[in-house]
Structure formats: C-alpha cells, structure tokens
Short mmCIF file of C-alpha atoms in Angstrom, two decimals:
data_model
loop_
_atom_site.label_atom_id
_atom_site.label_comp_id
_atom_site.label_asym_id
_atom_site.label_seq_id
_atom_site.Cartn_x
_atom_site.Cartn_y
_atom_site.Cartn_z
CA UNK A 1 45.56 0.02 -34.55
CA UNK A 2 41.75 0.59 -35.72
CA UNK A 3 41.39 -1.02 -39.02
CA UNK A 4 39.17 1.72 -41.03
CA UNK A 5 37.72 -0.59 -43.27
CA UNK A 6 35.38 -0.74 -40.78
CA UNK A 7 34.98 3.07 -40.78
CA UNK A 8 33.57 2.54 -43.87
CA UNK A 9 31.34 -0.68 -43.80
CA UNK A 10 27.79 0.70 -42.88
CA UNK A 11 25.65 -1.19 -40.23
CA UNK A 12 22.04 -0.68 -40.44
CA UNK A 13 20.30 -2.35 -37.71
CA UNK A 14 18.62 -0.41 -35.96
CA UNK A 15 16.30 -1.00 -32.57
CA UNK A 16 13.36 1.00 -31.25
CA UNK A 17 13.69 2.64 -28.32
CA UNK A 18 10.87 1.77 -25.57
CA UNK A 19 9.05 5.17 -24.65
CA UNK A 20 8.96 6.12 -20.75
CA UNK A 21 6.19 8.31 -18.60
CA UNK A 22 9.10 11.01 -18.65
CA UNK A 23 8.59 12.07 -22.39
CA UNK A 24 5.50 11.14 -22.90
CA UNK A 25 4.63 13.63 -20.24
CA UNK A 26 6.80 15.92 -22.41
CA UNK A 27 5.34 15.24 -25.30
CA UNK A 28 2.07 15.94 -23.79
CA UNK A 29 3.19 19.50 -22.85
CA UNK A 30 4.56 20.16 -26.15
CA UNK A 31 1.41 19.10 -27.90
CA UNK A 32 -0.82 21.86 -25.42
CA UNK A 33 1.29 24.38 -25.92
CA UNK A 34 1.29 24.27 -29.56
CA UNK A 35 -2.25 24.07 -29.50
CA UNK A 36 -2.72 27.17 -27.32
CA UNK A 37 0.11 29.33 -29.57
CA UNK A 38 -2.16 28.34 -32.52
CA UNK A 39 -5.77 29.16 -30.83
CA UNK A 40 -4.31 32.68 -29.28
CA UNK A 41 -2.89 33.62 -32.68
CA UNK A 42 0.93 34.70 -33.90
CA UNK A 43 -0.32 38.58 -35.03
CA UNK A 44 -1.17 40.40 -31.59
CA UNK A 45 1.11 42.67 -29.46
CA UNK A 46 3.77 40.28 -28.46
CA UNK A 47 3.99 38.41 -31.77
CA UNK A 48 7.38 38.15 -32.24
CA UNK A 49 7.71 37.10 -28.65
CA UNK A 50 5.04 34.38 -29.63
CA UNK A 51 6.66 33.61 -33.07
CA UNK A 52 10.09 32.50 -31.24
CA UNK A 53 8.64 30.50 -28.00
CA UNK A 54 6.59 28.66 -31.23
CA UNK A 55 10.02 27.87 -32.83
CA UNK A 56 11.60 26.98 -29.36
CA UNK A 57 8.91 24.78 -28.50
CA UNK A 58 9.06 23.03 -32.22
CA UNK A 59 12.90 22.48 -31.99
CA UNK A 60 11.89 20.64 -28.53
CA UNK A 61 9.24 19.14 -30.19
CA UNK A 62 11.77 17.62 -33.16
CA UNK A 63 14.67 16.99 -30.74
CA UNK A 64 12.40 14.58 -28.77
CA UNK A 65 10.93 12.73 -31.62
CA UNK A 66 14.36 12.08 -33.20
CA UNK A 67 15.47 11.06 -30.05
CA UNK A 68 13.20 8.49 -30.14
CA UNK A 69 13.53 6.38 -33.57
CA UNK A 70 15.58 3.79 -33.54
CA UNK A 71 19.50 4.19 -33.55
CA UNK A 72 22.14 2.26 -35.00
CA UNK A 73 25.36 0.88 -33.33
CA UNK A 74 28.22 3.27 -33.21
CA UNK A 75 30.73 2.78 -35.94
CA UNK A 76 33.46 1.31 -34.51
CA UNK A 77 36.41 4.07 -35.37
CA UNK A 78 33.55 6.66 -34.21
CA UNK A 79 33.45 4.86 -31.34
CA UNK A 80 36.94 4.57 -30.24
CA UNK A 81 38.26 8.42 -31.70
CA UNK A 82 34.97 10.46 -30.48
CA UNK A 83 34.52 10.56 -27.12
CA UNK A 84 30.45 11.63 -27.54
CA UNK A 85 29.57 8.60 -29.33
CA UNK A 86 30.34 6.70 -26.30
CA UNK A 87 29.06 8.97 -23.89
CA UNK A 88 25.32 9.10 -26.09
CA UNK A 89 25.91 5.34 -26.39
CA UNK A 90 26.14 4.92 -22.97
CA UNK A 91 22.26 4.43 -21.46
CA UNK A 92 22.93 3.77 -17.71
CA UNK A 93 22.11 6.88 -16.45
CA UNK A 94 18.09 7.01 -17.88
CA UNK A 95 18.19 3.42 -16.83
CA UNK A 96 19.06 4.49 -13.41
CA UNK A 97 16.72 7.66 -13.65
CA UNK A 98 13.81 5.49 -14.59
CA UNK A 99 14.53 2.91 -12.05
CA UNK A 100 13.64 5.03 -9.46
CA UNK A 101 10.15 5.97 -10.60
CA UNK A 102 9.42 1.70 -11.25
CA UNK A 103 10.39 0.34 -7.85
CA UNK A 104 8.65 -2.97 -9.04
CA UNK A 105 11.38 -3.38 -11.56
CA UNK A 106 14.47 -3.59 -8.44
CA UNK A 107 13.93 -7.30 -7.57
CA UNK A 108 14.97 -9.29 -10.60
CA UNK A 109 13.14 -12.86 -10.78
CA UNK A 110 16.31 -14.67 -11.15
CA UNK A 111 19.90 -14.16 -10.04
CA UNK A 112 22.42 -12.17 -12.97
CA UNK A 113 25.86 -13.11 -13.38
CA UNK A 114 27.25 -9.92 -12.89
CA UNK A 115 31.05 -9.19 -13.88
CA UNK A 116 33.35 -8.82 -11.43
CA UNK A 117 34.42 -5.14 -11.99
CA UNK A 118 37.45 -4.64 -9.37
CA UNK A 119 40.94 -4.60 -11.63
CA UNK A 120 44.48 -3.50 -10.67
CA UNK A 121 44.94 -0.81 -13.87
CA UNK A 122 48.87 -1.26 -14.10
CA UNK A 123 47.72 -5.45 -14.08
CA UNK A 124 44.94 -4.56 -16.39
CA UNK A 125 47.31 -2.34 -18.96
CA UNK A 126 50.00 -5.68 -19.00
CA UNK A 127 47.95 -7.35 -21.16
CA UNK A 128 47.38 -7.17 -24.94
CA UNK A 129 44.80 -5.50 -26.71
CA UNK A 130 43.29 -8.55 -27.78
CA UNK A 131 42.78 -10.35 -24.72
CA UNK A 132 41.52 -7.14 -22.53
CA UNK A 133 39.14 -7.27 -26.01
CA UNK A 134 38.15 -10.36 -25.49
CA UNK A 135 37.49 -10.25 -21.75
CA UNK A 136 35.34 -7.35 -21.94
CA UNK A 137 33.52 -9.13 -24.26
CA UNK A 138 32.99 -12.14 -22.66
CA UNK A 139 31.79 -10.18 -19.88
CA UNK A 140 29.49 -8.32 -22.14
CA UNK A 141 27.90 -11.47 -23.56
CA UNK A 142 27.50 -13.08 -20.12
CA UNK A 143 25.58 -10.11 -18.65
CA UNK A 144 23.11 -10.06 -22.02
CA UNK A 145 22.68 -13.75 -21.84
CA UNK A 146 21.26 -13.47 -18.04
CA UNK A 147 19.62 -9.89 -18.26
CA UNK A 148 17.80 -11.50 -21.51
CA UNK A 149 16.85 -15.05 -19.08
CA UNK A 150 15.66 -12.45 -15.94
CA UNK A 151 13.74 -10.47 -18.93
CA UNK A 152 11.78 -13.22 -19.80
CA UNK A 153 11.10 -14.86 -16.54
CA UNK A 154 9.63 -11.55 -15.45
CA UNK A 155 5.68 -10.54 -14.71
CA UNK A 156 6.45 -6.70 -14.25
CA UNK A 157 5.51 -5.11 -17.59
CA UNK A 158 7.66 -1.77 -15.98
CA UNK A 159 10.98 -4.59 -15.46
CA UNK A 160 10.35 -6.08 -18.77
CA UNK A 161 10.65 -2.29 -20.59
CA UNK A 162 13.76 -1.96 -18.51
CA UNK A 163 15.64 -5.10 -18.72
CA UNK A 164 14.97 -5.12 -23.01
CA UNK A 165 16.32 -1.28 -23.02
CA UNK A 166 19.26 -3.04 -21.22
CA UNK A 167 20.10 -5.62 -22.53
CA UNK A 168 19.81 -3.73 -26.19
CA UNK A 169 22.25 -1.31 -24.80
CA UNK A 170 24.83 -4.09 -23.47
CA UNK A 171 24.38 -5.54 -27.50
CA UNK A 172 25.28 -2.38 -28.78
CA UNK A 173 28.65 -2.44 -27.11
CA UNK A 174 29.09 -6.20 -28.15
CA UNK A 175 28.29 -5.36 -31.52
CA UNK A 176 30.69 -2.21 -31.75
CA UNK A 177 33.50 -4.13 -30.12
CA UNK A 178 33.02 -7.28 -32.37
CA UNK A 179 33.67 -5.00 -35.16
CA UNK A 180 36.87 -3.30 -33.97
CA UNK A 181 39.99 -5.13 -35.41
CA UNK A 182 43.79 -4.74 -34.12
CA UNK A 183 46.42 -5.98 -36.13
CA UNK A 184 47.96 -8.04 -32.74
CA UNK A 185 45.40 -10.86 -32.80
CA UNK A 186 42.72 -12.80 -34.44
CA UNK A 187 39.05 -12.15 -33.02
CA UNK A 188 37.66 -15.25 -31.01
CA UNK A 189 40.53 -15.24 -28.58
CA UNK A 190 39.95 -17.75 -26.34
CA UNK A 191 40.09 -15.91 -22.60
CA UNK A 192 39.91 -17.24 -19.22
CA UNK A 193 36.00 -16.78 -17.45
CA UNK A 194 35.05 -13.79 -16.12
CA UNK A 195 34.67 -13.29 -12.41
CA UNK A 196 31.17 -12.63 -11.29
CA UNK A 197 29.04 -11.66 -8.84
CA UNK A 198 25.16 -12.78 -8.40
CA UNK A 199 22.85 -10.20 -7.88
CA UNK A 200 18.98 -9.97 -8.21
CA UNK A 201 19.14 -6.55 -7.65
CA UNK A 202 19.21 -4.15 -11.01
CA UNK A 203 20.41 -0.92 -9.18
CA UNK A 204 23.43 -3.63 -8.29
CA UNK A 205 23.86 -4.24 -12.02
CA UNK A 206 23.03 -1.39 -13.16
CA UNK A 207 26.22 0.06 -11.25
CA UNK A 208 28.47 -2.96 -12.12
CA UNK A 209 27.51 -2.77 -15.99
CA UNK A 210 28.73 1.30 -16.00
CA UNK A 211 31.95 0.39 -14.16
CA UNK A 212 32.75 -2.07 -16.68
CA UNK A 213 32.57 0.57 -19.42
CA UNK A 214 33.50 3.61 -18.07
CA UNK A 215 36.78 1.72 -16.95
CA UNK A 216 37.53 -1.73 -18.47
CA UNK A 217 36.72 -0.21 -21.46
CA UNK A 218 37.14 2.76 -21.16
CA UNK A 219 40.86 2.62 -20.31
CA UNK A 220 41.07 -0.04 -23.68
CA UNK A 221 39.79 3.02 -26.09
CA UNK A 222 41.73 5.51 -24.66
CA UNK A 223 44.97 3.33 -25.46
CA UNK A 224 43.67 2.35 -28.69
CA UNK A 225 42.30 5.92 -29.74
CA UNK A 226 46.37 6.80 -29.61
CA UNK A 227 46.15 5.50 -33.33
CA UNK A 228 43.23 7.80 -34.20
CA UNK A 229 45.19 11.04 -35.90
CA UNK A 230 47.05 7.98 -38.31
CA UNK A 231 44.14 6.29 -39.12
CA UNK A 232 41.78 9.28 -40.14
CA UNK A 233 44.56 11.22 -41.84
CA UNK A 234 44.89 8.26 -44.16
#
C-alpha cells in the first residue's frame, strides 16, 4: 500500500534541462515568425486569420519554454496511480532521438554495468514488494554510478550533454522510488547483486535502461497502483 504521507510532503529539487539543436532550431522559427506577424501588421484583409496563427504560434512559443525549466521528481503516489507522470518522466525516447543526430556520443569511454533486464514475470511477481523495490533500485543506482564515471571520463561535449540528461533521468526514478513506502518492509532491504551486462555502447544502454522501467517496474506499479482508489479516497 502507498503511504500518502508522501502525497503530501513536497520535493523541490529541481534540475535544468540541457537544451538540444532540435528546439533551439524551433525556437529560432518561432522567434521569425513572430517577428514577421508583427512587421506585416494584425489589421489588413486576413487579420483574423493573422490574429489566430499569432496565438498558435505563442502557445508553441510558451509550451516550449515551459518545457524547458527545470522539473521536479514525480511525487511518488502521482507516480504510481497516474500513468502520464511516468510516461513524461520517462526520457529514453529524446535520448534515443538525439542520439542519432550525435554519432560521437555512441562509443562510451569506459565500459557501463548495465542491468541484466531478462526476468521470468510469474518468477518476478513471487517475490515481495519490497525486495522487487529494492532490486530495481539497486539496479538503478548501479547504472547512475557508471553512466556518471563514463560522463566524466568523456572528451565529447555532445556525450557529456547526453550522459548528464541520463543519468539525471535514472536519479529521478531513484529518487521517486526511495520515497515510496509499503507497509511489508523496511527501506534498505538488503538484496542480492544485480546481473549485468558491460556495454560501451549507449544505444545498448539506452535500450536496457527502458526495459528495466517499462517492465521491472513497470509490472511493480501496476500491482501496487491496485491500492490507488483506497488511498486517494482517504
């Protein structure tokens, strides 16, 4: 069961996000073609036409900036009863996306302890919240240690953006689940060590990290989000 005290206890670190070509490309766009609404003028034949592509183009304009300051970590009952918050929480994707236009970024300097993703589910669902807790964050906390070692021992200034956008999104999820409290177990379970691969590849990790939350955890919320309707109800 979610304890909703933590519902309640507000978190306010927050992290800035690192700014890619994509948007400011965008913003670039946005910028000219506010500058060309205002030069042409709002009162001419097509000015309501003019007056609503200047309000579109604003609402892009607003939707990209916000998207950009710095976010704080999910609250944890957010996190397991709304499925959104983990899908917006979830960065792999634009990591992926932005891979591909910084092929100098693929070749990590050093070797990542990568966890070991493969699980039989029925195996998986045998054990108690706690300890499927706990491994996933053990997991967590390896991959951030080595993503933050390969981060520093890198020369690419396009890898270095990358890896710190990763490895704040891999804290987010540590910090979220830290927070979450079940009433079978104390938090610090000891756990046996995760399985791992080595890779020096980030597409490699990159795909290994999403597994691990899309279906480790993943299948952990959707068991513990059962308690949602009591909890918020309360």
């Amino acid at each position: 069961m979610v304890d909703t005290r933590t519902h309640t206890h507000r978190h306010t670190h927050t992290h800035r996000h690192t700014h890619t070509d994509t948007h400011t490309h965008t913003l670039e766009w946005l910028s000219l073609t506010l500058t060309q609404t205002f030069s042409n003028g709002m009162e001419d034949d097509q000015g309501v036409c003019r007056a609503h592509a200047f309000t579109h183009v604003l609402f892009l304009l607003l939707n990209l900036v916000l998207s950009e300051l710095s976010h704080p970590e999910a609250k944890p009952l957010d996190f397991v009863c709304v499925n959104d918050v983990r899908k917006v929480m979830n960065k792999v994707k634009d990591l992926q996306e932005d891979l591909a236009h910084c092929g100098t970024a693929a070749l990590l300097p050093v070797p990542v302890r990568t966890p070991y993703i493969r699980v039989n589910f029925q195996t998986w669902q045998s054990k108690p919240i706690p300890v499927r807790r706990a491994e996933i964050l053990q997991s967590l906390r390896m991959l951030a240690q080595d993503i933050h070692h390969a981060r520093n021992q890198s020369q690419d200034q396009c890898a270095v953006r990358l890896l710190d956008r990763l490895e704040h999104n891999i804290n987010n999820y540590i910090h979220t689940l830290t927070q979450i409290h079940t009433q079978s177990g104390p938090d610090g379970l000891k756990v046996q060590a995760p399985s791992f691969h080595h890779f020096t590849n980030l597409s490699l990790v990159l795909q290994h990290f999403d597994r691990l939350i899309s279906r480790k955890l993943e299948w952990l919320v959707n068991e513990m989000a059962r308690e949602c309707e009591t909890e918020t109800d309360r």
